[in-house]
Structures are given as C-alpha cells and as structure tokens.
mmCIF file of C-alpha atoms in Angstrom:
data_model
loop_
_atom_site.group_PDB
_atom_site.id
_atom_site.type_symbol
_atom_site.label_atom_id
_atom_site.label_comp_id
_atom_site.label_asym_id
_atom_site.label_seq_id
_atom_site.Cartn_x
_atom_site.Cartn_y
_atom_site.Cartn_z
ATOM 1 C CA UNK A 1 20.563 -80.985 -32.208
ATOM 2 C CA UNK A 2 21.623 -85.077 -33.236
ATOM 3 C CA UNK A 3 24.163 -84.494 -30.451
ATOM 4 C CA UNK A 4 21.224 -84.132 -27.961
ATOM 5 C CA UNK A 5 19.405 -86.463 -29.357
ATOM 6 C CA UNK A 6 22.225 -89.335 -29.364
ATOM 7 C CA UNK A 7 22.857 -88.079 -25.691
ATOM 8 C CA UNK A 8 18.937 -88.411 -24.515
ATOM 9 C CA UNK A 9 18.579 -91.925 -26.283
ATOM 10 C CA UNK A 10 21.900 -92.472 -24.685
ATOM 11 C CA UNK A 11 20.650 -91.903 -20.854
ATOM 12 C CA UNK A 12 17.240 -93.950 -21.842
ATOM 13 C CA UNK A 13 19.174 -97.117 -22.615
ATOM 14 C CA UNK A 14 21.789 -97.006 -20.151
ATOM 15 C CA UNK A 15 19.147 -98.284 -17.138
ATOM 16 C CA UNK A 16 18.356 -100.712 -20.027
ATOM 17 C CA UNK A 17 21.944 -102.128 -20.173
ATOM 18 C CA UNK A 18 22.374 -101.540 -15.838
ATOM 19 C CA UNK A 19 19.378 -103.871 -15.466
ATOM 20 C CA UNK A 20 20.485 -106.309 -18.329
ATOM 21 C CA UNK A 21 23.608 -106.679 -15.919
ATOM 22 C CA UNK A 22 21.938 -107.573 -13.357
ATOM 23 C CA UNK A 23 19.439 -110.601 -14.869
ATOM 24 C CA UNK A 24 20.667 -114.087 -13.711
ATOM 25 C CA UNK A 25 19.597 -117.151 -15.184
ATOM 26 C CA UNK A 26 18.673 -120.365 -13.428
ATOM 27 C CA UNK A 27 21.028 -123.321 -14.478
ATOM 28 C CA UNK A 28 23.635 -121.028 -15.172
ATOM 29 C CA UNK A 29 24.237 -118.489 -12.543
ATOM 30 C CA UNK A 30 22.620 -120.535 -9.619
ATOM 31 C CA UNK A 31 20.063 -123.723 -9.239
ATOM 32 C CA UNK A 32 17.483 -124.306 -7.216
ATOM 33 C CA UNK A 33 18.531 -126.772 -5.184
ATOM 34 C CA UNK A 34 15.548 -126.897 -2.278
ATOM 35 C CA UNK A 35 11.979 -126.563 -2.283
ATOM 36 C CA UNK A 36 12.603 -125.581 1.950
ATOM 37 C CA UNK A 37 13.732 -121.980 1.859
ATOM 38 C CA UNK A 38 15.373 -120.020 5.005
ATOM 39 C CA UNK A 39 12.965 -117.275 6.901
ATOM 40 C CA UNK A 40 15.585 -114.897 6.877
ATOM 41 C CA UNK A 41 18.445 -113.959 4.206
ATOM 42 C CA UNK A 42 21.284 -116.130 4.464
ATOM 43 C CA UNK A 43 24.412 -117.336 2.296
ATOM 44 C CA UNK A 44 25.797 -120.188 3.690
ATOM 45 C CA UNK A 45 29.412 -121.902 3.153
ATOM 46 C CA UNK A 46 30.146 -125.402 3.140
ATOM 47 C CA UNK A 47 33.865 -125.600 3.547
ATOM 48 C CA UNK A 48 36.967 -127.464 4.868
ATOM 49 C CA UNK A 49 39.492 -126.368 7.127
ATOM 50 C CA UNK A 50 41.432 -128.844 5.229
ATOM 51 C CA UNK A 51 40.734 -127.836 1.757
ATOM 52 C CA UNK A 52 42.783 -125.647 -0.430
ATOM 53 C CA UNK A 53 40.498 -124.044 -2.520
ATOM 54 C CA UNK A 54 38.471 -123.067 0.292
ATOM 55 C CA UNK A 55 41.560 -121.622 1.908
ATOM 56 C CA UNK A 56 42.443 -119.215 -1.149
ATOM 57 C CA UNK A 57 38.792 -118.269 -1.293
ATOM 58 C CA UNK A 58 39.228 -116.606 1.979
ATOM 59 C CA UNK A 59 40.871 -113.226 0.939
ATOM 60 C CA UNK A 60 38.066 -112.834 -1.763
ATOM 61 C CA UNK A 61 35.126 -113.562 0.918
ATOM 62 C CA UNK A 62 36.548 -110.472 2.710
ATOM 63 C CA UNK A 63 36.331 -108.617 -0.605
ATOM 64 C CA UNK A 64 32.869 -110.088 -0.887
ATOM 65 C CA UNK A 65 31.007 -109.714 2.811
ATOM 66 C CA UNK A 66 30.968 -106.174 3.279
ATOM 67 C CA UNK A 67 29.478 -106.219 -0.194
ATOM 68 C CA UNK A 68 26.268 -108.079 1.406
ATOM 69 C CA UNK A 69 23.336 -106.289 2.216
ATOM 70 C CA UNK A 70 23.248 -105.655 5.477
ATOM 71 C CA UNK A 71 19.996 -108.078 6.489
ATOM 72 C CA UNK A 72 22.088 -110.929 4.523
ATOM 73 C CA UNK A 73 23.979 -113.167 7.149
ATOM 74 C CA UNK A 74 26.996 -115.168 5.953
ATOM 75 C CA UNK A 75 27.447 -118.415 7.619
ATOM 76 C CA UNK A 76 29.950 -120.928 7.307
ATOM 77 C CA UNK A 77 29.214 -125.002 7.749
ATOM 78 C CA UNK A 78 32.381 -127.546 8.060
ATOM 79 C CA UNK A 79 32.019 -130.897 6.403
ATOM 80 C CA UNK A 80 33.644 -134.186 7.055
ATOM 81 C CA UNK A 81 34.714 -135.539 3.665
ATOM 82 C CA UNK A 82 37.429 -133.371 3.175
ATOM 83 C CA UNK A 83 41.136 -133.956 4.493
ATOM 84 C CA UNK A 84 40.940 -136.487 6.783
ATOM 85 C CA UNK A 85 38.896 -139.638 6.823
ATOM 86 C CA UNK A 86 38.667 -140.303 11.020
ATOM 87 C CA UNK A 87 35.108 -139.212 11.859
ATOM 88 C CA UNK A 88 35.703 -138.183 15.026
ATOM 89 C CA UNK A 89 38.398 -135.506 13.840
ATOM 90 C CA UNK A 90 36.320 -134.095 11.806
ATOM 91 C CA UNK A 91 33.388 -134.071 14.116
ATOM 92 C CA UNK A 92 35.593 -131.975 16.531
ATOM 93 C CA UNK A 93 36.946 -129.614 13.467
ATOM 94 C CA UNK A 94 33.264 -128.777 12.909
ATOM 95 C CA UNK A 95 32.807 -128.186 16.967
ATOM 96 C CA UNK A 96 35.887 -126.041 17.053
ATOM 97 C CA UNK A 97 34.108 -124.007 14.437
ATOM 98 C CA UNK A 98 30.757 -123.572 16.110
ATOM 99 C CA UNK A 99 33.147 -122.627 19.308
ATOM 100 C CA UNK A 100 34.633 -119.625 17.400
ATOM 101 C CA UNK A 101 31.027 -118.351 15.800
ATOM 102 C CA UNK A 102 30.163 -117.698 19.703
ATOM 103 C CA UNK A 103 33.670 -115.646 20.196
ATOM 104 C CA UNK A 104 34.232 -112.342 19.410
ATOM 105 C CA UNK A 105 37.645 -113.261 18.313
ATOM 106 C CA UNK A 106 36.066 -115.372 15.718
ATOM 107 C CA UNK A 107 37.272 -114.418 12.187
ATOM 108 C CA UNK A 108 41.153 -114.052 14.217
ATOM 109 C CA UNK A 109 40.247 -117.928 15.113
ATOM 110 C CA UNK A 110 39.035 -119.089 11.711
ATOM 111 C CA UNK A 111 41.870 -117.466 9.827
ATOM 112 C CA UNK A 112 44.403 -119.055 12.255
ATOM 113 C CA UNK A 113 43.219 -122.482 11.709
ATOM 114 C CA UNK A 114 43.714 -122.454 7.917
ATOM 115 C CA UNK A 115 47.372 -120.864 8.602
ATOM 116 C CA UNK A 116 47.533 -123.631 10.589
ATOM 117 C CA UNK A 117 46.791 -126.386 8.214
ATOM 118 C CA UNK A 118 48.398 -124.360 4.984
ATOM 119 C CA UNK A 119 50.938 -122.524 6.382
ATOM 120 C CA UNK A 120 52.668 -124.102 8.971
ATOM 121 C CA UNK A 121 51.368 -127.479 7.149
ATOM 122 C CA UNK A 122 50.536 -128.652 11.281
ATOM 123 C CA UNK A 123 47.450 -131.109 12.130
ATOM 124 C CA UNK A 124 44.635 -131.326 14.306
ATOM 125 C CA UNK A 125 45.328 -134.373 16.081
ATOM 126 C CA UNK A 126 43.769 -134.201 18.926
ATOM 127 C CA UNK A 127 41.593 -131.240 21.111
ATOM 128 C CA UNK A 128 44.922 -129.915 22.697
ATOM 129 C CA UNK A 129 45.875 -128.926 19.215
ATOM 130 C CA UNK A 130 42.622 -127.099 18.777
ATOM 131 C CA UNK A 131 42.958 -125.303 21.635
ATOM 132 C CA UNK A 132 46.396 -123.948 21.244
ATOM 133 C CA UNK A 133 45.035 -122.102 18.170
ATOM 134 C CA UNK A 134 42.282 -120.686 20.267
ATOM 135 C CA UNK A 135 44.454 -119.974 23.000
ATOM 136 C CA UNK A 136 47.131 -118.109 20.856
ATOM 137 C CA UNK A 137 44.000 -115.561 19.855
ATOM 138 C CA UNK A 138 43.446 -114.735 23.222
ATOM 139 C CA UNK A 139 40.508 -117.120 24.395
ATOM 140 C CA UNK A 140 40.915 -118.668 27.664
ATOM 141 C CA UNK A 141 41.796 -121.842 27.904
ATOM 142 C CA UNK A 142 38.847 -122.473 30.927
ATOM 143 C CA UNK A 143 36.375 -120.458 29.035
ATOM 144 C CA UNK A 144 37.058 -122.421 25.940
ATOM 145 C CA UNK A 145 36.932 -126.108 27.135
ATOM 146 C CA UNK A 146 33.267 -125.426 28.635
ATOM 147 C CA UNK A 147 31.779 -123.867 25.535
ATOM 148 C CA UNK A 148 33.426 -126.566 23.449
ATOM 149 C CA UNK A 149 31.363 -128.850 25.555
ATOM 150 C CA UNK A 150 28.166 -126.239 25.941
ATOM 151 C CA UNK A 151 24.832 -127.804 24.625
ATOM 152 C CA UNK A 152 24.699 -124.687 22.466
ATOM 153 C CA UNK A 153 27.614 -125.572 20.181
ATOM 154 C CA UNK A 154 27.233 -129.571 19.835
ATOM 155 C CA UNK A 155 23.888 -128.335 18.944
ATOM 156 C CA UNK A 156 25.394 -126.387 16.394
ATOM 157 C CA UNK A 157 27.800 -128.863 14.962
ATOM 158 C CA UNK A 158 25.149 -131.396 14.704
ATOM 159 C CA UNK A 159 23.617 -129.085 12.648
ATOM 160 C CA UNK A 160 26.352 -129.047 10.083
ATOM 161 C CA UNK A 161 26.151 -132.326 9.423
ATOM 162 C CA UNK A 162 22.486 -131.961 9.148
ATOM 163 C CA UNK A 163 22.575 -129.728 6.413
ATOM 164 C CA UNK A 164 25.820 -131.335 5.076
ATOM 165 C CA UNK A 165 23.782 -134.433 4.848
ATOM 166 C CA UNK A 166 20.470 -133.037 3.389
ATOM 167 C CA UNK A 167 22.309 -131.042 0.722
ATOM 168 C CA UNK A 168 23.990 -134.092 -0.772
ATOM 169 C CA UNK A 169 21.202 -135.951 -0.710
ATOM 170 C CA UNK A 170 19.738 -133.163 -2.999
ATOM 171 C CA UNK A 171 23.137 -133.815 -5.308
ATOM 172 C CA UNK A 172 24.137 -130.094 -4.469
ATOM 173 C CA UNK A 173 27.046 -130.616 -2.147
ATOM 174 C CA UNK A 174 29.490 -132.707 -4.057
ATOM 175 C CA UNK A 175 32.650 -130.037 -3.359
ATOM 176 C CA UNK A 176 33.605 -127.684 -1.253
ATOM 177 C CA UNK A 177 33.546 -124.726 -1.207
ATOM 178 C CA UNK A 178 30.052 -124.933 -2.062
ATOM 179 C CA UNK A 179 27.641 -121.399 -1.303
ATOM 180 C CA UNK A 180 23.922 -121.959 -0.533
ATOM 181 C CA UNK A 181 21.539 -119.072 -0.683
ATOM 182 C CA UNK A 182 18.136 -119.034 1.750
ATOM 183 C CA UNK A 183 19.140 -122.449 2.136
ATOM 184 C CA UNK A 184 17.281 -122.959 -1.773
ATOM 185 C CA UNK A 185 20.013 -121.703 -4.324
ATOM 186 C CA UNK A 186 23.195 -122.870 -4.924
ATOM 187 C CA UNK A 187 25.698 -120.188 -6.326
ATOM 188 C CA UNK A 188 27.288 -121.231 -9.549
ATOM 189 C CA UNK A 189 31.008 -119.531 -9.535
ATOM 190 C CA UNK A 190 33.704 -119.928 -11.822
ATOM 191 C CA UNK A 191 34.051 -118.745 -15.751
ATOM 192 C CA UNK A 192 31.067 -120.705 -17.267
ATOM 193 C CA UNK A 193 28.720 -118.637 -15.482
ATOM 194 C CA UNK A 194 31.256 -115.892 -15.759
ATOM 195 C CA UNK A 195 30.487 -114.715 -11.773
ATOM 196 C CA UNK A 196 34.497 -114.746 -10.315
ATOM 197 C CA UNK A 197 34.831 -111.239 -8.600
ATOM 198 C CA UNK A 198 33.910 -109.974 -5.509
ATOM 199 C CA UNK A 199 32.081 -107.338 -6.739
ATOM 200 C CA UNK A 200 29.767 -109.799 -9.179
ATOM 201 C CA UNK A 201 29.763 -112.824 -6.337
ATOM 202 C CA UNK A 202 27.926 -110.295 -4.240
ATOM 203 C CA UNK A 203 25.433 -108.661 -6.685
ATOM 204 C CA UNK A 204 24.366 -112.849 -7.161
ATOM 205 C CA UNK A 205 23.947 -113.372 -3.490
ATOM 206 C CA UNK A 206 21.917 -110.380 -2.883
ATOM 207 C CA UNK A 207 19.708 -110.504 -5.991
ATOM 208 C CA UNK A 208 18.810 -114.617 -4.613
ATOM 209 C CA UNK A 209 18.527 -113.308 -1.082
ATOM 210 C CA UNK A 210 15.794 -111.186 -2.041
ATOM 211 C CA UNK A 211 14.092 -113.979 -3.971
#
C-alpha cells in the first residue's frame, strides 16, 4: 500500500519537476533587448564568416534547427566588425550571404565559405573569390553575378546592417555569435545560464518564440 502511495505522489510531482525545467528567467537565460518585436517567430544569428567561434557553433546549430518548432524561422545576419576592417569587403561578405539565402544550394554555400576561411585559411579578396565558392556548389556563374546585383539581395544586405546597427545601439550586439529571438530577446548561452546543448538551446528559443 506505501509502495502505491510513493508511486502516485511520484507521477503527481514529476509534471511538477518537467515544468520546473522548463521556467527561464529574464537576466539570466535571455534579456529583453527590444521593445519592437517580430510578427512572426524568428531566431536570428548575427555572425561572421570570419569568426571562429561562430564557425565551431555550426555543427551544434544543425543539432539545434530541426529542434525548432516548425513556425520558428532561423535566420542568419553577417556583420562587419569582425575579421577584416575594409568596409567594402565586408559589405560584399554580407551580399554573398543574402545571395545564398535565395539558392537552394544554400546551407552547401554557407558551409563552404567558413571551410574556406578556416580550413583552407584562403580570403575573400575580391568578388571573383566569392564566386568560385559559389561556383564550386554548383551555381552558375551567369545566374550568380545577376542576383548578386538583384535589388532583392542589396535590399537584403542593407538590412543586415540595419539590424546590426540598431542592435548595438541597444548594447545587445557587442559579439558574435550573438542569437536574437522575435527580434526582442537575446539568448544568453554559455555555463552561467547553464543553456550549452542543443537539446536545451532549442527548448529556450521556442519557449521566447512563443512569448
């Protein structure tokens, strides 16, 4: 009979201790970091092609996206204050980037410029070097100078540095990588705030998605 009764307190308290999990706690999990919030659910990475950190973070974002719920879109933003200090270079890292979100060979692309900058420790010099990358994941070389040049993606690199520039104005883009959520939360990772695994990173995102 006490074993049955240990057992039924037991399954009372264990939705207790699954929703105690699952409470995060301004200032130390995330910050609000906007009063402007996204319409739709969004976690979006600020990032360098250029930075190392962001480069090892890449094998635990694959562990992390297909974590998402599925109405959460991940989007990644390119800076200019990492690597290299010639604006112009980095204005044309960040329109290589919007160039690959409109290509179905996009995550192929984005994974072959960090090899490119980690790996094979090469530069970005100049467009021709950008290209080659693209090129070598099957995009036509035609079809990828004229959206490189399309209104669509200068309108989305300009963008970037929009939101670059608004978010450390609010003090919340001081590193990279740095993960906004509904454009209003800022993701606080590492072991004071004890989210570092996939599994955790993406139970955080979704529970500020919501919001």
């Amino acid at each position: 009979m006490i074993k049955l009764v240990k057992a039924g307190l037991l399954a009372l308290l264990l939705p207790l201790a699954a929703n105690a999990a699952t409470t995060y706690e301004e200032g130390v999990h995330y910050d609000v970091v906007s009063e402007r919030a996204s319409k739709k659910p969004e976690v979006k990475e600020f990032f360098s092609f250029y930075c190392p950190a962001c480069n090892n973070y890449e094998s635990l974002l694959a562990e992390v996206k297909p974590k998402l719920n599925k109405d959460v879109e991940f989007k990644k933003s390119h800076v200019d204050f990492v690597g290299v200090s010639n604006a112009e270079n980095q204005q044309m890292i960040s329109q290589a980037l919007a160039t690959a979100e409109v290509l179905p060979q996009k995550d192929a692309i984005i994974a072959a410029m960090f090899n490119h900058v980690h790996v094979k420790r090469a530069k970005f010099n100049e467009l021709a070097d950008v290209k080659d990358v693209f090129v070598a994941q099957g995009v036509d070389g035609d079809k990828f100078d004229k959206l490189y040049k399309s209104f669509s993606v200068r309108t989305m690199s300009s963008k970037m540095k929009r939101d670059q520039d608004y978010y450390k104005d609010k003090g919340a883009l001081r590193g990279v990588p740095t993960f906004i959520v509904n454009g209003k939360y800022k993701l606080n990772l590492g072991r004071e705030s004890g989210i570092t695994e996939p599994e955790d990173i993406s139970k955080l995102i979704n529970y500020l998605a919501a919001k």
